[in-house]
Short mmCIF file of C-alpha atoms in Angstrom, two decimals:
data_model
loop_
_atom_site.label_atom_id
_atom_site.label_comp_id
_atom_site.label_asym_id
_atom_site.label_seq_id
_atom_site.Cartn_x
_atom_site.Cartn_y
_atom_site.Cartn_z
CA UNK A 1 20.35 -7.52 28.86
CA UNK A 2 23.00 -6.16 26.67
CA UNK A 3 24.02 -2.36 26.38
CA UNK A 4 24.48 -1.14 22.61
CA UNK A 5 25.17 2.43 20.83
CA UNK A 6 21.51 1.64 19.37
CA UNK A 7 20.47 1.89 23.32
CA UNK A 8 22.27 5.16 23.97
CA UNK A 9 21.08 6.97 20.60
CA UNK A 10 17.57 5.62 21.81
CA UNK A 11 18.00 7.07 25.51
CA UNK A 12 18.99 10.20 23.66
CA UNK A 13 15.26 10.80 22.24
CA UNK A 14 13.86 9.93 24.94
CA UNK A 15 15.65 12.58 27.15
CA UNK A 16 14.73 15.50 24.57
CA UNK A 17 13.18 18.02 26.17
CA UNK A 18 14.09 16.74 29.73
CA UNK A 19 17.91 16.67 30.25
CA UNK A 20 20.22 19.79 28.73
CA UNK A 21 22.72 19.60 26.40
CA UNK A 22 25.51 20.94 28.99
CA UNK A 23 28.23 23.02 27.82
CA UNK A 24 31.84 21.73 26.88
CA UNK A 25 33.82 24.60 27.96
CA UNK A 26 37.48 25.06 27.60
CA UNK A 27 39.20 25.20 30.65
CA UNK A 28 42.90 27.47 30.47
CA UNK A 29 43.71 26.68 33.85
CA UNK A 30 43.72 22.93 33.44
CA UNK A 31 44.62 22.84 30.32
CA UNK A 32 48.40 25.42 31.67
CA UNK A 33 48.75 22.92 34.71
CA UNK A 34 48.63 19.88 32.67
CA UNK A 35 50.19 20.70 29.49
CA UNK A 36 47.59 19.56 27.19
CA UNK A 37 43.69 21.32 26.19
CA UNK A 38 41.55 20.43 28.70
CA UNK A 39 37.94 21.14 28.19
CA UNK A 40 35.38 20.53 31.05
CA UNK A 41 31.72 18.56 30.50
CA UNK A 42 29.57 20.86 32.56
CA UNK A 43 27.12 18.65 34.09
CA UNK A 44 26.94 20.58 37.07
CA UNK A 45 24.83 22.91 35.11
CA UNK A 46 22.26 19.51 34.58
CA UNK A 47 18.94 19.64 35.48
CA UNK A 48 18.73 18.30 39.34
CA UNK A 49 22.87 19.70 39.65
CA UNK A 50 24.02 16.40 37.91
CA UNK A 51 24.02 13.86 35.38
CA UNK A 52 21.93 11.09 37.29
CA UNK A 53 18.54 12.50 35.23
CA UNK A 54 20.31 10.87 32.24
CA UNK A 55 19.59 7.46 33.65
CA UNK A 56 16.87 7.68 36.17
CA UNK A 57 14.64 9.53 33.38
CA UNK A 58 15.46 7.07 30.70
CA UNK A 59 14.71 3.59 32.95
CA UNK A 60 11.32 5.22 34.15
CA UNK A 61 10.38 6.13 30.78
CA UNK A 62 10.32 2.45 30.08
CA UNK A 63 8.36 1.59 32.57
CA UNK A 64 4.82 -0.69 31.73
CA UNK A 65 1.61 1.13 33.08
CA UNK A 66 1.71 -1.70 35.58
CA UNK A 67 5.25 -0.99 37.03
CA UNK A 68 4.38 2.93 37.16
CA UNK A 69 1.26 1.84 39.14
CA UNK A 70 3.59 0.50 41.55
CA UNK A 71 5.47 3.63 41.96
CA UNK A 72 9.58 2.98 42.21
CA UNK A 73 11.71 3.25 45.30
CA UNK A 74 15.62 4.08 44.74
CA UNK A 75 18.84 4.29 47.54
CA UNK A 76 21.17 7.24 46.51
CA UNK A 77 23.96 9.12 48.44
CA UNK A 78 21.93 12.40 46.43
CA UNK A 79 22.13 13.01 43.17
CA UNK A 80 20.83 10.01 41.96
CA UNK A 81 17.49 10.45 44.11
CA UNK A 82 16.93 13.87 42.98
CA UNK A 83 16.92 12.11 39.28
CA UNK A 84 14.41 9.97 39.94
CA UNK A 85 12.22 12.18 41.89
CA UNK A 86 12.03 14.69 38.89
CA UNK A 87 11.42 11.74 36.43
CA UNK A 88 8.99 9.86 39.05
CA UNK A 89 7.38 13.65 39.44
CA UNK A 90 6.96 14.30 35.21
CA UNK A 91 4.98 10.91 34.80
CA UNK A 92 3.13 11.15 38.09
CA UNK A 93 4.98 8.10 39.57
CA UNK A 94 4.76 7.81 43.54
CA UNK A 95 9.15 7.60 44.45
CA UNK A 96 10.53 6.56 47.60
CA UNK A 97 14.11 7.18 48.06
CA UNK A 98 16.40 5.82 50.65
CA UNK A 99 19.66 7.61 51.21
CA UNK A 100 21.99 7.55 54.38
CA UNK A 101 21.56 8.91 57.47
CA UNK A 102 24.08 11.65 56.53
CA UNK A 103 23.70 12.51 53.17
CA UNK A 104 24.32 16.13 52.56
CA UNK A 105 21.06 18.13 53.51
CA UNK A 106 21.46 20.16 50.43
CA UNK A 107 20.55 16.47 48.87
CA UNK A 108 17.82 15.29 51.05
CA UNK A 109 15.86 18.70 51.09
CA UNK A 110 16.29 18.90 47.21
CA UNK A 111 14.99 15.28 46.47
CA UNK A 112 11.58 16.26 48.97
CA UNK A 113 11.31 19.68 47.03
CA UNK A 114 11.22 17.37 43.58
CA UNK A 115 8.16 15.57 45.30
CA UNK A 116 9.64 12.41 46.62
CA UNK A 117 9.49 10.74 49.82
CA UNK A 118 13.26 10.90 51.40
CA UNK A 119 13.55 7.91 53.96
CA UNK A 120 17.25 8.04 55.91
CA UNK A 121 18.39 4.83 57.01
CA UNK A 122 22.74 3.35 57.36
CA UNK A 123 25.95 4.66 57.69
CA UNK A 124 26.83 4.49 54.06
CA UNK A 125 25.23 4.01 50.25
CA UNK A 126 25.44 0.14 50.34
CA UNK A 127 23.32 0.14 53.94
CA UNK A 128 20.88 2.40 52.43
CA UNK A 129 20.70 -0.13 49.22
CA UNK A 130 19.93 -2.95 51.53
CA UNK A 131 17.48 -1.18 52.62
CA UNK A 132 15.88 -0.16 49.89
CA UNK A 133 15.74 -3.50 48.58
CA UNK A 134 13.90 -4.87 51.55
CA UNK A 135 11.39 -2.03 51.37
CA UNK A 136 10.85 -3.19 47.34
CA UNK A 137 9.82 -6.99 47.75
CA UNK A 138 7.37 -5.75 50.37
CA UNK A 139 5.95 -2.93 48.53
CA UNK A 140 6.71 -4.50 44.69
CA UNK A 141 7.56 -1.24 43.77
CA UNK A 142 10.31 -1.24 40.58
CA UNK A 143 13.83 -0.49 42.13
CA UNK A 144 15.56 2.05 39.96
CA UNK A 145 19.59 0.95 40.57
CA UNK A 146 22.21 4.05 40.53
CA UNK A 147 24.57 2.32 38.01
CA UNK A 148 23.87 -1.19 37.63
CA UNK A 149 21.29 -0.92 34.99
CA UNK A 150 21.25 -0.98 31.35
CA UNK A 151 18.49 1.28 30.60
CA UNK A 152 20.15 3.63 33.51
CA UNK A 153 23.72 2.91 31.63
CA UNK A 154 22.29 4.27 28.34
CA UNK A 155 20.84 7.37 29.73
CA UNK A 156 24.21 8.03 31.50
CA UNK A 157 26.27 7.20 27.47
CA UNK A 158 24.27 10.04 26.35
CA UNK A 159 26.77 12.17 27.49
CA UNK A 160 29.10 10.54 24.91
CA UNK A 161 27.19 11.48 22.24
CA UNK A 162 27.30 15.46 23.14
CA UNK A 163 31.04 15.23 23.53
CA UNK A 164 31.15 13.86 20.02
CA UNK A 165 28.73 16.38 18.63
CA UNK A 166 31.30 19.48 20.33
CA UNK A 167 35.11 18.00 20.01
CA UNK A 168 34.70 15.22 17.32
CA UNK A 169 38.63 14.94 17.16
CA UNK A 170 38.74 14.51 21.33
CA UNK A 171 41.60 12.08 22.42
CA UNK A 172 41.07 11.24 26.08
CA UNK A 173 37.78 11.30 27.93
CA UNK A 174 38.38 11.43 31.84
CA UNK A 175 34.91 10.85 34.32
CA UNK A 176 34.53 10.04 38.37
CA UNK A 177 33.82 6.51 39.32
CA UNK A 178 31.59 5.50 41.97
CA UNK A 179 29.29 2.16 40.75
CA UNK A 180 30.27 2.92 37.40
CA UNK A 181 27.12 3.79 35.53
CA UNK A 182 28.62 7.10 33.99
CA UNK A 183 31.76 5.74 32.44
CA UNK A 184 30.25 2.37 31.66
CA UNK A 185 27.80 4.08 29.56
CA UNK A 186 30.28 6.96 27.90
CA UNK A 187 32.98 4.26 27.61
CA UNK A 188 30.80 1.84 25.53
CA UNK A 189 29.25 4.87 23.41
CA UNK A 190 32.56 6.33 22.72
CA UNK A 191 34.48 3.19 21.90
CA UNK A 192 32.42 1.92 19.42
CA UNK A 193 32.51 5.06 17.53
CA UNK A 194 36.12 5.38 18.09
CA UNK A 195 38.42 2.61 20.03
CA UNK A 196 41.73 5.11 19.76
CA UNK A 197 39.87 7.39 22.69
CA UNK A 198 41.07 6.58 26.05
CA UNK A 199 38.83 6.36 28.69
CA UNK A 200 39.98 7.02 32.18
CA UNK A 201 38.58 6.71 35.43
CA UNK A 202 38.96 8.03 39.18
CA UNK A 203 38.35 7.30 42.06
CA UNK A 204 38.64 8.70 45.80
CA UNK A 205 41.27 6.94 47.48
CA UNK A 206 39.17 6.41 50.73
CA UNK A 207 36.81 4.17 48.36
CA UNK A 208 38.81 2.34 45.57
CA UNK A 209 36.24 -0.16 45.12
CA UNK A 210 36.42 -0.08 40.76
CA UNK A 211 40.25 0.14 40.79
CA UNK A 212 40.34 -3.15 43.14
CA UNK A 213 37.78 -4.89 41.11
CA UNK A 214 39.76 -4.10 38.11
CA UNK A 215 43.28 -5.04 39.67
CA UNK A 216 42.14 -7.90 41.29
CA UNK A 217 39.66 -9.49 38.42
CA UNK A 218 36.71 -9.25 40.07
CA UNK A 219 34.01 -7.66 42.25
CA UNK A 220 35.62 -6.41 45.61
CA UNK A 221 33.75 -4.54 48.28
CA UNK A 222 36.02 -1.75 49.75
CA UNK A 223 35.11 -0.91 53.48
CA UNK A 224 35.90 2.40 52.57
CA UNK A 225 36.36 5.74 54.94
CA UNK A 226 34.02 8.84 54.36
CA UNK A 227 35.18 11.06 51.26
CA UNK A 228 34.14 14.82 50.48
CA UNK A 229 33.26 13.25 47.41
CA UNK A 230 30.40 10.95 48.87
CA UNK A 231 28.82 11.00 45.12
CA UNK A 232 31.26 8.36 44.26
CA UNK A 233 31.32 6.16 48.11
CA UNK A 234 30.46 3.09 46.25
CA UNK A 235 31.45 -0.13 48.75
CA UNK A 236 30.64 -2.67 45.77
CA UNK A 237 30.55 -2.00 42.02
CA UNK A 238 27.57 -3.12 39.83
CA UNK A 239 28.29 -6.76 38.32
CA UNK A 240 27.65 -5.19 34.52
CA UNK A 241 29.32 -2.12 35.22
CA UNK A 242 32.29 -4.06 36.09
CA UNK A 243 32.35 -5.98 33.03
CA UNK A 244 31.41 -2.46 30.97
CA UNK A 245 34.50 -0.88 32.78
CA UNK A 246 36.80 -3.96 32.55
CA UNK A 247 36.05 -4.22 28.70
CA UNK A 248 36.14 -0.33 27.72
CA UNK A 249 38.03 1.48 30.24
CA UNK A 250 41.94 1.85 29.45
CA UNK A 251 43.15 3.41 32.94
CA UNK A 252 42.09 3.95 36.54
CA UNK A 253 43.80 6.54 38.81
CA UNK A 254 42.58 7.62 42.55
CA UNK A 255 42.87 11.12 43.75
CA UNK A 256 43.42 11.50 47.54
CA UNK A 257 41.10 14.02 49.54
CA UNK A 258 43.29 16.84 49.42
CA UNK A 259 43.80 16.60 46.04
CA UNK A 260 39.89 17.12 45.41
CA UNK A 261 39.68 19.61 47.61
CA UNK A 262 42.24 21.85 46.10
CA UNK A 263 40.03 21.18 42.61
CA UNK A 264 37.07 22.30 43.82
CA UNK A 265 38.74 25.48 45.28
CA UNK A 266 40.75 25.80 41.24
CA UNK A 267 36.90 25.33 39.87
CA UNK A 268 35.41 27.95 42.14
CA UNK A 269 38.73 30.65 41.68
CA UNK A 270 39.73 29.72 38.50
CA UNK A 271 36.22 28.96 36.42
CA UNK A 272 33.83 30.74 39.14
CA UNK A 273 31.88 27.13 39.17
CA UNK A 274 30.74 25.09 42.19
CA UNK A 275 31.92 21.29 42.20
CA UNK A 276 31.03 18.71 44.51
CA UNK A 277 33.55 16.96 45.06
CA UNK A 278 33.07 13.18 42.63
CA UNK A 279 32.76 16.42 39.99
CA UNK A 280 35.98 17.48 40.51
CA UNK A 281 37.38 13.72 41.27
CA UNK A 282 38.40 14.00 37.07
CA UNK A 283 39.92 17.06 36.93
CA UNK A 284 41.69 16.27 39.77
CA UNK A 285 42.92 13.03 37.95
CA UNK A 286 44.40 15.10 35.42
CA UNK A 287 46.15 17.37 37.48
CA UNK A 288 47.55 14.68 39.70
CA UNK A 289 47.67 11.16 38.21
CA UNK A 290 47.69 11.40 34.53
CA UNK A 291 51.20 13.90 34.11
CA UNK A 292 51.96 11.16 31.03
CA UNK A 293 49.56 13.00 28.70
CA UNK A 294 50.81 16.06 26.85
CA UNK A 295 49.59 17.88 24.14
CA UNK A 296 46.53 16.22 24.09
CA UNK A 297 42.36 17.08 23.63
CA UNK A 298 41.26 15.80 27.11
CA UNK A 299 37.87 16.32 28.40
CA UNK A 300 37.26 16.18 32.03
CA UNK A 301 33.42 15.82 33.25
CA UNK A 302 32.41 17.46 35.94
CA UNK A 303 29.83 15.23 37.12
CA UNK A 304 27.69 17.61 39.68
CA UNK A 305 27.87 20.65 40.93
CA UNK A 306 25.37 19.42 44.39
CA UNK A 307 27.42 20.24 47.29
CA UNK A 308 26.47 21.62 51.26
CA UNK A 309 27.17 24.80 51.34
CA UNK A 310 28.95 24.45 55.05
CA UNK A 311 30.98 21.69 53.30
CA UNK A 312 31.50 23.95 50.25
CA UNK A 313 33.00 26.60 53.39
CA UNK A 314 35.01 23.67 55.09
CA UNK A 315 36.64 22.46 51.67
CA UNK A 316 37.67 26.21 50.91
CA UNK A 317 39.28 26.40 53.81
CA UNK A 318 41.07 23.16 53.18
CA UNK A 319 41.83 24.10 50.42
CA UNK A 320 43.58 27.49 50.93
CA UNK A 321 45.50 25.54 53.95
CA UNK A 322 46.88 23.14 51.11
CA UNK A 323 47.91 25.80 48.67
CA UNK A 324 49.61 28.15 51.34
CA UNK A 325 47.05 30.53 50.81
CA UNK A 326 45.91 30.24 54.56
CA UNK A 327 47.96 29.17 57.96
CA UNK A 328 47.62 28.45 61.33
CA UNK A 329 50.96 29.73 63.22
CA UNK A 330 51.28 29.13 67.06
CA UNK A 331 54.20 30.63 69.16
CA UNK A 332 54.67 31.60 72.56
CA UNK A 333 56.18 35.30 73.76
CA UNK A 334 56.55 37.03 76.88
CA UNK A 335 53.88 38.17 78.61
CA UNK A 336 54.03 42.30 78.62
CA UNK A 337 53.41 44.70 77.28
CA UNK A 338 54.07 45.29 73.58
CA UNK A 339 55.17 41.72 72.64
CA UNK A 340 52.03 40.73 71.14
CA UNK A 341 52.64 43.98 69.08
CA UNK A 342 56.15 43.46 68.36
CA UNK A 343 55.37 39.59 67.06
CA UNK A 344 52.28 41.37 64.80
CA UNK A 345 54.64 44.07 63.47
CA UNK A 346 57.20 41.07 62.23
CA UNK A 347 54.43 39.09 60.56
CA UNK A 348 53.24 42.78 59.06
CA UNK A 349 56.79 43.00 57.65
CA UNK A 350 56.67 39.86 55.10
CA UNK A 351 53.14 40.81 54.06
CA UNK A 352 50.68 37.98 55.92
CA UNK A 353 46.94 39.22 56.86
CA UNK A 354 45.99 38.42 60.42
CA UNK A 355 42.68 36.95 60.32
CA UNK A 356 42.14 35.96 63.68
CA UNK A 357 44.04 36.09 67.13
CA UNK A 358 44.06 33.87 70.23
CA UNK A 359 46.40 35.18 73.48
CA UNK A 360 46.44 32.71 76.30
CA UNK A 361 48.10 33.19 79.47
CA UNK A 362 46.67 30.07 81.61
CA UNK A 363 47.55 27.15 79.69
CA UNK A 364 49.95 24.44 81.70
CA UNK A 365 52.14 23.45 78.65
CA UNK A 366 53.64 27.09 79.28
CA UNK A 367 55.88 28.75 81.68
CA UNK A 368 54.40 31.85 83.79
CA UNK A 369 55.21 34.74 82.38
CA UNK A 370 54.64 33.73 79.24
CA UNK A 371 51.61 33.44 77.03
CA UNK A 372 51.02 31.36 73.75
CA UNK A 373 49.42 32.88 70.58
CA UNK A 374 47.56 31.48 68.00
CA UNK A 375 47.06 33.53 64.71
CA UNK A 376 45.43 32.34 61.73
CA UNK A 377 46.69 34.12 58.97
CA UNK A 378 45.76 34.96 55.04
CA UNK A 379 48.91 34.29 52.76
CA UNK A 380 49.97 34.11 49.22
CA UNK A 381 51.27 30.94 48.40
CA UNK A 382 53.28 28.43 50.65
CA UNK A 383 57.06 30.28 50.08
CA UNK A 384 55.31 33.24 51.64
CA UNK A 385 54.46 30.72 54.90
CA UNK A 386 58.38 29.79 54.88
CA UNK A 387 59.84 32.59 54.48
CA UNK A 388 57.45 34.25 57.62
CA UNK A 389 58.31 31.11 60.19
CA UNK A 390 62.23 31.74 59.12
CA UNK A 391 62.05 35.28 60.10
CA UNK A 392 60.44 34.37 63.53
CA UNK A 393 62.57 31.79 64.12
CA UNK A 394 65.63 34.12 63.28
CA UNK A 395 64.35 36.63 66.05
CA UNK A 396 64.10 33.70 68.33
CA UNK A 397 60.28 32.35 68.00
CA UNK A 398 59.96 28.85 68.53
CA UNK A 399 57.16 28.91 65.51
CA UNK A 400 54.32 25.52 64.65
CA UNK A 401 52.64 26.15 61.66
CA UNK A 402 50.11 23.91 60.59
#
């Protein structure tokens, strides 16, 4: 089945009333760090946290009676379950939904809330696919694919459309690629309207699986590593998505893990706005990868804003560690009185908040009469961290600093 503009207008009213219009908001912080005006697709604000309604509502509305009858089963790493559950949930459709074993609770316990039944089976999205297939020709339930659908395509283009109706003179559209589904469907929508907008795409570095594709000609499965932005842990692209992305799509960049990291923290400081972190994989792009663009109207969407709150904590952490803002400094001083004090009062001096203290005398990697100190410490920015391990070493500190 082929993918028009006709499709996407079509998807469009049939998600009235059911998916927002997000906001396009103008971002100054992206748009001073890259040099160009960088506005920002909020589809963290979406109803379920991300776009995936778009396309799961759109391919169940065109369900037959029969197929609804049937119910529909899905595999998702989250946000693509908690689309169909809500869709499955409006037109009274039993949903089974197969995700892997860890998938962020945040994302299991929201897709059970929505009415579905959450089954946890793999390692990874592709195990939990297989999976989900098998369960399908026994049950003969319809199988509602994340990305490599045209009706699910069409839903995801919508997003085009909006971008069109709030920045009609946009230049450069830049969206997260997992299977595909999103920029397949804003590519096509936005192309046809107007081939002089690029179209750019990123991906995590621990699962290139698009870029390879693309590179190498044709479907490659990347035996990837886990990402913090498991929303776009795609092994194997879709077959149409590939050809969508290989006809449309101008460039694909990857972002490594650190890089998203430090987004999400920019989003949450900068724009007080949670990311997961495939949202932030396109801002990220544009801070990192795509330094050729000046001067230009680049929109960035954030794709979801579904992320664990313990791995909202741990990415904050990493990245304020990235950014200087935080450090880990271990030394070791003589053990008596007032040299803990003395090293405290030097680390006082340049301005660094001790945030935590650990004094050990017993470890064997030390002489006696000696004790080693960890400190964690709150900083400003990463010439604060150098200039603090100079002064220690300049009053003899042999200083780590992680």
């Amino acid at each position: 089945m082929n993918i028009s503009l006709a499709d996407i207008k079509n998807a469009k009213t049939t998600l009235q009333g059911v998916s927002y219009k997000t906001a396009l908001v103008f971002n100054p912080r992206l748009s001073n760090m890259s040099g160009n005006q960088v506005f920002v697709k909020m589809e963290n604000l979406q109803r379920t946290g991300s776009f995936k309604i778009r396309g799961a509502y759109n391919r169940i509305a065109n369900l037959t009676d029969q197929e609804k009858a049937l119910g529909v089963i899905a595999s998702s790493a989250g946000n693509h379950a908690q689309g169909v559950a809500v869709a499955a949930a409006i037109y009274g459709i039993e949903a089974k939904i197969v995700m892997p074993l860890h998938a962020p609770l945040s994302k299991v316990t929201a897709t059970r809330k929505y009415g579905a039944e959450v089954i946890l089976h793999g390692e990874a999205y592709d195990e939990a696919y297989n999976e989900a297939r098998r369960i399908q020709a026994e049950t003969q339930a319809t199988f509602i694919h994340p990305f490599n659908d045209p009706l699910v395509i069409a839903g995801q283009g919508t997003i085009a459309l909006e971008i069109l109706d709030d920045l009609p003179d946009v230049e450069v559209v830049v969206l997260p690629i997992g299977g595909g589904g999103l920029i397949s469907g804003v590519a096509l929508a936005l192309k046809t309207i107007n081939p002089a907008i690029k179209i750019v795409g990123v991906q995590s570095k621990n699962n290139p699986s698009m870029l390879e594709s693309i590179n190498n000609k044709h479907l490659i499965t990347v035996n990837g590593t886990p990402s913090i932005a498991d929303g776009i842990a795609v092994k194997t692209p879709g077959k149409l998505t590939f050809e969508l992305v290989s006809k449309y799509v101008d460039d694909i960049v990857a972002v490594d893990e650190d890089e998203i990291a430090s987004t999400m923290l920019l989003f949450l400081e900068s724009a007080k706005v949670v990311s997961e972190g495939a949202g932030a994989a396109s801002a990220a792009g544009i801070i990192h990868r795509l330094t050729h663009y000046k001067n230009r109207k680049i929109v960035a969407v954030l794709s979801g804003g579904n992320v664990d709150v313990n791995i909202l904590a741990r990415t904050i952490d990493k990245g304020l560690v990235k950014n200087g803002r935080k450090c880990f400094l271990t030394t070791v001083i003589s053990d008596r009185p007032g040299a803990l004090a003395q090293l405290l009062q030097l680390i006082a001096s340049k301005g660094a908040n001790v945030l935590a203290v650990s004094h050990r005398r017993e470890t064997l990697d030390i002489p006696i009469s000696y004790a080693k100190v960890e400190l964690e410490l709150e900083t400003i920015d990463a010439a604060q961290v150098m200039t603090l391990k100079k002064l220690l070493e300049e009053n003899y500190y042999r200083v780590i600093i992680q």
